[in-house]
């Protein structure tokens, strides 16, 4: 192949220009022996074609794990199952709804945090009546198993309750100290009438008579025997609230209070 060179002075360099239509290069492939056919389908790795093994857990292997979860929960026995809780909440909601629909103004439903959270959520969703919802925090237990008898409001309402009917929603009423403190607090805020709707009522522990305001009523889900119960919002040291049922806490899970 002949190449024409044209030199042009460009500084100290030389510009070389190649032909505009060079002869094409010829590429030749070497002949190779044909590869033997594969016994595997295309794009499939032999490792992927091996039969999968299924790991089956025997009942003996599952039982220890289930027992461990039950022991960690610390529940001695179940008082009310999830189904029983749901059925009773529906009954209480129907009774409450009938009373609230007869009122001229929408009431304010006040949940006592944090124990009443689950009960209030299930309750108001079944009440076919206009209402407002707010929360208040009244503390008296701390990490113990018996009310200290000295409740105090640590987080107040945002909704104005002056001149309105208020329904206090509790998880459990035992000594009555916390509830009486809250009723007095709401009355000072100008509530015209106050009802109480508690999931559990433990009259065996009652120390204070509950004084309702105006034409308020007392609603309850279950009468609770004198056990320390947890689940469905109720706790011990902030645990067990997420259980869908109500159970009795094992005594070894907590230190007995001097009040027992």
PDB file of N, CA, C and O in Angstrom, residues 106-156:
ATOM      1  N   UNK A 106     -71.958  17.283  70.179  1.00  0.00           N
ATOM      2  CA  UNK A 106     -70.960  16.199  70.157  1.00  0.00           C
ATOM      3  C   UNK A 106     -70.145  16.185  71.449  1.00  0.00           C
ATOM      4  O   UNK A 106     -69.658  17.229  71.890  1.00  0.00           O
ATOM      5  N   UNK A 107     -69.989  15.041  72.064  1.00  0.00           N
ATOM      6  CA  UNK A 107     -69.201  14.948  73.294  1.00  0.00           C
ATOM      7  C   UNK A 107     -67.704  14.916  72.994  1.00  0.00           C
ATOM      8  O   UNK A 107     -67.287  14.794  71.836  1.00  0.00           O
ATOM      9  N   UNK A 108     -66.917  14.991  74.054  1.00  0.00           N
ATOM     10  CA  UNK A 108     -65.466  14.843  73.947  1.00  0.00           C
ATOM     11  C   UNK A 108     -65.086  13.543  74.644  1.00  0.00           C
ATOM     12  O   UNK A 108     -65.353  13.371  75.840  1.00  0.00           O
ATOM     13  N   UNK A 109     -64.498  12.630  73.895  1.00  0.00           N
ATOM     14  CA  UNK A 109     -64.025  11.366  74.458  1.00  0.00           C
ATOM     15  C   UNK A 109     -62.567  11.555  74.857  1.00  0.00           C
ATOM     16  O   UNK A 109     -61.720  11.865  74.015  1.00  0.00           O
ATOM     17  N   UNK A 110     -62.287  11.374  76.139  1.00  0.00           N
ATOM     18  CA  UNK A 110     -60.949  11.615  76.675  1.00  0.00           C
ATOM     19  C   UNK A 110     -60.332  10.281  77.081  1.00  0.00           C
ATOM     20  O   UNK A 110     -60.798   9.627  78.023  1.00  0.00           O
ATOM     21  N   UNK A 111     -59.297   9.877  76.363  1.00  0.00           N
ATOM     22  CA  UNK A 111     -58.586   8.654  76.704  1.00  0.00           C
ATOM     23  C   UNK A 111     -57.481   8.928  77.699  1.00  0.00           C
ATOM     24  O   UNK A 111     -56.788   9.944  77.612  1.00  0.00           O
ATOM     25  N   UNK A 112     -57.338   8.030  78.663  1.00  0.00           N
ATOM     26  CA  UNK A 112     -56.277   8.154  79.660  1.00  0.00           C
ATOM     27  C   UNK A 112     -55.076   7.366  79.147  1.00  0.00           C
ATOM     28  O   UNK A 112     -55.097   6.136  79.081  1.00  0.00           O
ATOM     29  N   UNK A 113     -54.043   8.103  78.746  1.00  0.00           N
ATOM     30  CA  UNK A 113     -52.852   7.475  78.176  1.00  0.00           C
ATOM     31  C   UNK A 113     -52.012   6.833  79.291  1.00  0.00           C
ATOM     32  O   UNK A 113     -51.991   7.324  80.419  1.00  0.00           O
ATOM     33  N   UNK A 114     -51.325   5.716  78.992  1.00  0.00           N
ATOM     34  CA  UNK A 114     -51.302   5.112  77.673  1.00  0.00           C
ATOM     35  C   UNK A 114     -52.183   3.867  77.632  1.00  0.00           C
ATOM     36  O   UNK A 114     -52.486   3.331  76.581  1.00  0.00           O
ATOM     37  N   UNK A 115     -52.629   3.437  78.782  1.00  0.00           N
ATOM     38  CA  UNK A 115     -53.317   2.158  78.887  1.00  0.00           C
ATOM     39  C   UNK A 115     -54.602   2.052  78.099  1.00  0.00           C
ATOM     40  O   UNK A 115     -54.957   0.979  77.618  1.00  0.00           O
ATOM     41  N   UNK A 116     -55.332   3.172  77.946  1.00  0.00           N
ATOM     42  CA  UNK A 116     -56.635   3.122  77.284  1.00  0.00           C
ATOM     43  C   UNK A 116     -56.548   3.228  75.772  1.00  0.00           C
ATOM     44  O   UNK A 116     -57.581   3.241  75.098  1.00  0.00           O
ATOM     45  N   UNK A 117     -55.347   3.293  75.219  1.00  0.00           N
ATOM     46  CA  UNK A 117     -55.182   3.541  73.784  1.00  0.00           C
ATOM     47  C   UNK A 117     -55.919   2.521  72.922  1.00  0.00           C
ATOM     48  O   UNK A 117     -56.702   2.879  72.037  1.00  0.00           O
ATOM     49  N   UNK A 118     -55.687   1.235  73.151  1.00  0.00           N
ATOM     50  CA  UNK A 118     -56.294   0.205  72.308  1.00  0.00           C
ATOM     51  C   UNK A 118     -57.805   0.148  72.507  1.00  0.00           C
ATOM     52  O   UNK A 118     -58.567   0.027  71.539  1.00  0.00           O
ATOM     53  N   UNK A 119     -58.247   0.234  73.745  1.00  0.00           N
ATOM     54  CA  UNK A 119     -59.677   0.197  74.038  1.00  0.00           C
ATOM     55  C   UNK A 119     -60.386   1.384  73.396  1.00  0.00           C
ATOM     56  O   UNK A 119     -61.445   1.234  72.772  1.00  0.00           O
ATOM     57  N   UNK A 120     -59.816   2.575  73.528  1.00  0.00           N
ATOM     58  CA  UNK A 120     -60.437   3.758  72.940  1.00  0.00           C
ATOM     59  C   UNK A 120     -60.516   3.644  71.421  1.00  0.00           C
ATOM     60  O   UNK A 120     -61.542   3.971  70.813  1.00  0.00           O
ATOM     61  N   UNK A 121     -59.439   3.189  70.793  1.00  0.00           N
ATOM     62  CA  UNK A 121     -59.425   3.071  69.332  1.00  0.00           C
ATOM     63  C   UNK A 121     -60.506   2.119  68.844  1.00  0.00           C
ATOM     64  O   UNK A 121     -61.225   2.407  67.879  1.00  0.00           O
ATOM     65  N   UNK A 122     -60.636   0.966  69.500  1.00  0.00           N
ATOM     66  CA  UNK A 122     -61.664   0.004  69.104  1.00  0.00           C
ATOM     67  C   UNK A 122     -63.062   0.521  69.430  1.00  0.00           C
ATOM     68  O   UNK A 122     -64.019   0.264  68.692  1.00  0.00           O
ATOM     69  N   UNK A 123     -63.180   1.251  70.527  1.00  0.00           N
ATOM     70  CA  UNK A 123     -64.486   1.733  70.980  1.00  0.00           C
ATOM     71  C   UNK A 123     -65.061   2.786  70.043  1.00  0.00           C
ATOM     72  O   UNK A 123     -66.189   2.657  69.550  1.00  0.00           O
ATOM     73  N   UNK A 124     -64.291   3.851  69.773  1.00  0.00           N
ATOM     74  CA  UNK A 124     -64.840   4.972  69.001  1.00  0.00           C
ATOM     75  C   UNK A 124     -65.109   4.586  67.548  1.00  0.00           C
ATOM     76  O   UNK A 124     -65.974   5.178  66.898  1.00  0.00           O
ATOM     77  N   UNK A 125     -64.393   3.600  67.024  1.00  0.00           N
ATOM     78  CA  UNK A 125     -64.658   3.168  65.650  1.00  0.00           C
ATOM     79  C   UNK A 125     -66.005   2.470  65.527  1.00  0.00           C
ATOM     80  O   UNK A 125     -66.522   2.308  64.419  1.00  0.00           O
ATOM     81  N   UNK A 126     -66.564   2.063  66.657  1.00  0.00           N
ATOM     82  CA  UNK A 126     -67.860   1.391  66.653  1.00  0.00           C
ATOM     83  C   UNK A 126     -68.985   2.296  67.150  1.00  0.00           C
ATOM     84  O   UNK A 126     -70.110   1.831  67.328  1.00  0.00           O
ATOM     85  N   UNK A 127     -68.674   3.545  67.425  1.00  0.00           N
ATOM     86  CA  UNK A 127     -69.683   4.505  67.877  1.00  0.00           C
ATOM     87  C   UNK A 127     -70.099   5.366  66.692  1.00  0.00           C
ATOM     88  O   UNK A 127     -69.317   6.185  66.199  1.00  0.00           O
ATOM     89  N   UNK A 128     -71.322   5.171  66.240  1.00  0.00           N
ATOM     90  CA  UNK A 128     -71.831   5.914  65.088  1.00  0.00           C
ATOM     91  C   UNK A 128     -72.489   7.202  65.573  1.00  0.00           C
ATOM     92  O   UNK A 128     -73.716   7.342  65.573  1.00  0.00           O
ATOM     93  N   UNK A 129     -71.653   8.137  66.010  1.00  0.00           N
ATOM     94  CA  UNK A 129     -72.136   9.426  66.498  1.00  0.00           C
ATOM     95  C   UNK A 129     -70.987  10.418  66.400  1.00  0.00           C
ATOM     96  O   UNK A 129     -69.817  10.040  66.552  1.00  0.00           O
ATOM     97  N   UNK A 130     -71.282  11.697  66.149  1.00  0.00           N
ATOM     98  CA  UNK A 130     -70.208  12.695  66.089  1.00  0.00           C
ATOM     99  C   UNK A 130     -69.572  12.889  67.462  1.00  0.00           C
ATOM    100  O   UNK A 130     -70.271  12.951  68.480  1.00  0.00           O
ATOM    101  N   UNK A 131     -68.252  12.959  67.488  1.00  0.00           N
ATOM    102  CA  UNK A 131     -67.545  13.146  68.751  1.00  0.00           C
ATOM    103  C   UNK A 131     -66.138  13.669  68.485  1.00  0.00           C
ATOM    104  O   UNK A 131     -65.612  13.551  67.383  1.00  0.00           O
ATOM    105  N   UNK A 132     -65.539  14.244  69.515  1.00  0.00           N
ATOM    106  CA  UNK A 132     -64.138  14.664  69.477  1.00  0.00           C
ATOM    107  C   UNK A 132     -63.339  13.726  70.370  1.00  0.00           C
ATOM    108  O   UNK A 132     -63.882  13.137  71.314  1.00  0.00           O
ATOM    109  N   UNK A 133     -62.056  13.588  70.068  1.00  0.00           N
ATOM    110  CA  UNK A 133     -61.189  12.680  70.828  1.00  0.00           C
ATOM    111  C   UNK A 133     -59.938  13.430  71.266  1.00  0.00           C
ATOM    112  O   UNK A 133     -59.337  14.174  70.488  1.00  0.00           O
ATOM    113  N   UNK A 134     -59.561  13.230  72.504  1.00  0.00           N
ATOM    114  CA  UNK A 134     -58.318  13.802  73.020  1.00  0.00           C
ATOM    115  C   UNK A 134     -57.768  12.851  74.077  1.00  0.00           C
ATOM    116  O   UNK A 134     -58.450  11.906  74.498  1.00  0.00           O
ATOM    117  N   UNK A 135     -56.530  13.125  74.489  1.00  0.00           N
ATOM    118  CA  UNK A 135     -55.884  12.278  75.492  1.00  0.00           C
ATOM    119  C   UNK A 135     -55.347  13.128  76.633  1.00  0.00           C
ATOM    120  O   UNK A 135     -54.978  14.294  76.454  1.00  0.00           O
ATOM    121  N   UNK A 136     -55.306  12.513  77.796  1.00  0.00           N
ATOM    122  CA  UNK A 136     -54.698  13.118  78.967  1.00  0.00           C
ATOM    123  C   UNK A 136     -53.841  12.040  79.627  1.00  0.00           C
ATOM    124  O   UNK A 136     -54.154  10.848  79.539  1.00  0.00           O
ATOM    125  N   UNK A 137     -52.770  12.463  80.248  1.00  0.00           N
ATOM    126  CA  UNK A 137     -51.909  11.501  80.945  1.00  0.00           C
ATOM    127  C   UNK A 137     -51.968  11.779  82.441  1.00  0.00           C
ATOM    128  O   UNK A 137     -51.672  12.891  82.891  1.00  0.00           O
ATOM    129  N   UNK A 138     -52.373  10.765  83.187  1.00  0.00           N
ATOM    130  CA  UNK A 138     -52.418  10.843  84.648  1.00  0.00           C
ATOM    131  C   UNK A 138     -51.612   9.677  85.176  1.00  0.00           C
ATOM    132  O   UNK A 138     -51.945   8.518  84.921  1.00  0.00           O
ATOM    133  N   UNK A 139     -50.565   9.952  85.923  1.00  0.00           N
ATOM    134  CA  UNK A 139     -49.653   8.896  86.360  1.00  0.00           C
ATOM    135  C   UNK A 139     -49.811   8.622  87.843  1.00  0.00           C
ATOM    136  O   UNK A 139     -49.897   9.540  88.656  1.00  0.00           O
ATOM    137  N   UNK A 140     -49.851   7.310  88.159  1.00  0.00           N
ATOM    138  CA  UNK A 140     -49.904   6.920  89.567  1.00  0.00           C
ATOM    139  C   UNK A 140     -49.216   5.595  89.833  1.00  0.00           C
ATOM    140  O   UNK A 140     -48.963   5.259  90.981  1.00  0.00           O
ATOM    141  N   UNK A 141     -48.900   4.834  88.762  1.00  0.00           N
ATOM    142  CA  UNK A 141     -48.312   3.509  88.951  1.00  0.00           C
ATOM    143  C   UNK A 141     -46.790   3.520  88.885  1.00  0.00           C
ATOM    144  O   UNK A 141     -46.132   2.835  89.649  1.00  0.00           O
ATOM    145  N   UNK A 142     -46.207   4.257  87.942  1.00  0.00           N
ATOM    146  CA  UNK A 142     -44.771   4.139  87.716  1.00  0.00           C
ATOM    147  C   UNK A 142     -44.447   2.747  87.226  1.00  0.00           C
ATOM    148  O   UNK A 142     -45.081   2.232  86.320  1.00  0.00           O
ATOM    149  N   UNK A 143     -43.463   2.091  87.862  1.00  0.00           N
ATOM    150  CA  UNK A 143     -43.095   0.729  87.489  1.00  0.00           C
ATOM    151  C   UNK A 143     -43.658  -0.305  88.461  1.00  0.00           C
ATOM    152  O   UNK A 143     -43.287  -1.470  88.421  1.00  0.00           O
ATOM    153  N   UNK A 144     -44.563   0.104  89.347  1.00  0.00           N
ATOM    154  CA  UNK A 144     -45.087  -0.823  90.337  1.00  0.00           C
ATOM    155  C   UNK A 144     -46.296  -1.576  89.847  1.00  0.00           C
ATOM    156  O   UNK A 144     -46.733  -1.455  88.711  1.00  0.00           O
ATOM    157  N   UNK A 145     -46.868  -2.371  90.743  1.00  0.00           N
ATOM    158  CA  UNK A 145     -48.042  -3.165  90.407  1.00  0.00           C
ATOM    159  C   UNK A 145     -49.281  -2.688  91.141  1.00  0.00           C
ATOM    160  O   UNK A 145     -50.362  -3.209  90.921  1.00  0.00           O
ATOM    161  N   UNK A 146     -49.130  -1.727  92.040  1.00  0.00           N
ATOM    162  CA  UNK A 146     -50.249  -1.187  92.801  1.00  0.00           C
ATOM    163  C   UNK A 146     -50.201   0.327  92.705  1.00  0.00           C
ATOM    164  O   UNK A 146     -49.130   0.930  92.777  1.00  0.00           O
ATOM    165  N   UNK A 147     -51.370   0.949  92.550  1.00  0.00           N
ATOM    166  CA  UNK A 147     -51.429   2.402  92.447  1.00  0.00           C
ATOM    167  C   UNK A 147     -50.814   3.052  93.675  1.00  0.00           C
ATOM    168  O   UNK A 147     -51.031   2.617  94.810  1.00  0.00           O
ATOM    169  N   UNK A 148     -50.022   4.100  93.446  1.00  0.00           N
ATOM    170  CA  UNK A 148     -49.354   4.785  94.551  1.00  0.00           C
ATOM    171  C   UNK A 148     -50.316   5.623  95.372  1.00  0.00           C
ATOM    172  O   UNK A 148     -49.997   6.034  96.483  1.00  0.00           O
ATOM    173  N   UNK A 149     -51.498   5.899  94.823  1.00  0.00           N
ATOM    174  CA  UNK A 149     -52.477   6.700  95.546  1.00  0.00           C
ATOM    175  C   UNK A 149     -52.238   8.186  95.438  1.00  0.00           C
ATOM    176  O   UNK A 149     -52.940   8.977  96.052  1.00  0.00           O
ATOM    177  N   UNK A 150     -51.236   8.603  94.664  1.00  0.00           N
ATOM    178  CA  UNK A 150     -50.930  10.025  94.506  1.00  0.00           C
ATOM    179  C   UNK A 150     -50.870  10.369  93.026  1.00  0.00           C
ATOM    180  O   UNK A 150     -49.801  10.661  92.493  1.00  0.00           O
ATOM    181  N   UNK A 151     -52.005  10.327  92.312  1.00  0.00           N
ATOM    182  CA  UNK A 151     -51.992  10.605  90.870  1.00  0.00           C
ATOM    183  C   UNK A 151     -51.768  12.077  90.584  1.00  0.00           C
ATOM    184  O   UNK A 151     -52.083  12.945  91.405  1.00  0.00           O
ATOM    185  N   UNK A 152     -51.233  12.348  89.404  1.00  0.00           N
ATOM    186  CA  UNK A 152     -51.033  13.724  88.974  1.00  0.00           C
ATOM    187  C   UNK A 152     -51.172  13.785  87.456  1.00  0.00           C
ATOM    188  O   UNK A 152     -50.794  12.848  86.750  1.00  0.00           O
ATOM    189  N   UNK A 153     -51.713  14.893  86.970  1.00  0.00           N
ATOM    190  CA  UNK A 153     -51.865  15.103  85.536  1.00  0.00           C
ATOM    191  C   UNK A 153     -50.533  15.579  84.986  1.00  0.00           C
ATOM    192  O   UNK A 153     -50.033  16.636  85.369  1.00  0.00           O
ATOM    193  N   UNK A 154     -49.941  14.800  84.086  1.00  0.00           N
ATOM    194  CA  UNK A 154     -48.637  15.150  83.524  1.00  0.00           C
ATOM    195  C   UNK A 154     -48.717  15.605  82.072  1.00  0.00           C
ATOM    196  O   UNK A 154     -47.738  16.118  81.539  1.00  0.00           O
ATOM    197  N   UNK A 155     -49.854  15.400  81.414  1.00  0.00           N
ATOM    198  CA  UNK A 155     -50.066  15.889  80.045  1.00  0.00           C
ATOM    199  C   UNK A 155     -51.547  16.200  79.908  1.00  0.00           C
ATOM    200  O   UNK A 155     -52.386  15.306  80.034  1.00  0.00           O
ATOM    201  N   UNK A 156     -51.854  17.474  79.657  1.00  0.00           N
ATOM    202  CA  UNK A 156     -53.244  17.917  79.681  1.00  0.00           C
ATOM    203  C   UNK A 156     -53.873  17.881  78.292  1.00  0.00           C
ATOM    204  O   UNK A 156     -53.209  17.631  77.278  1.00  0.00           O
TER     205      UNK A 156
END
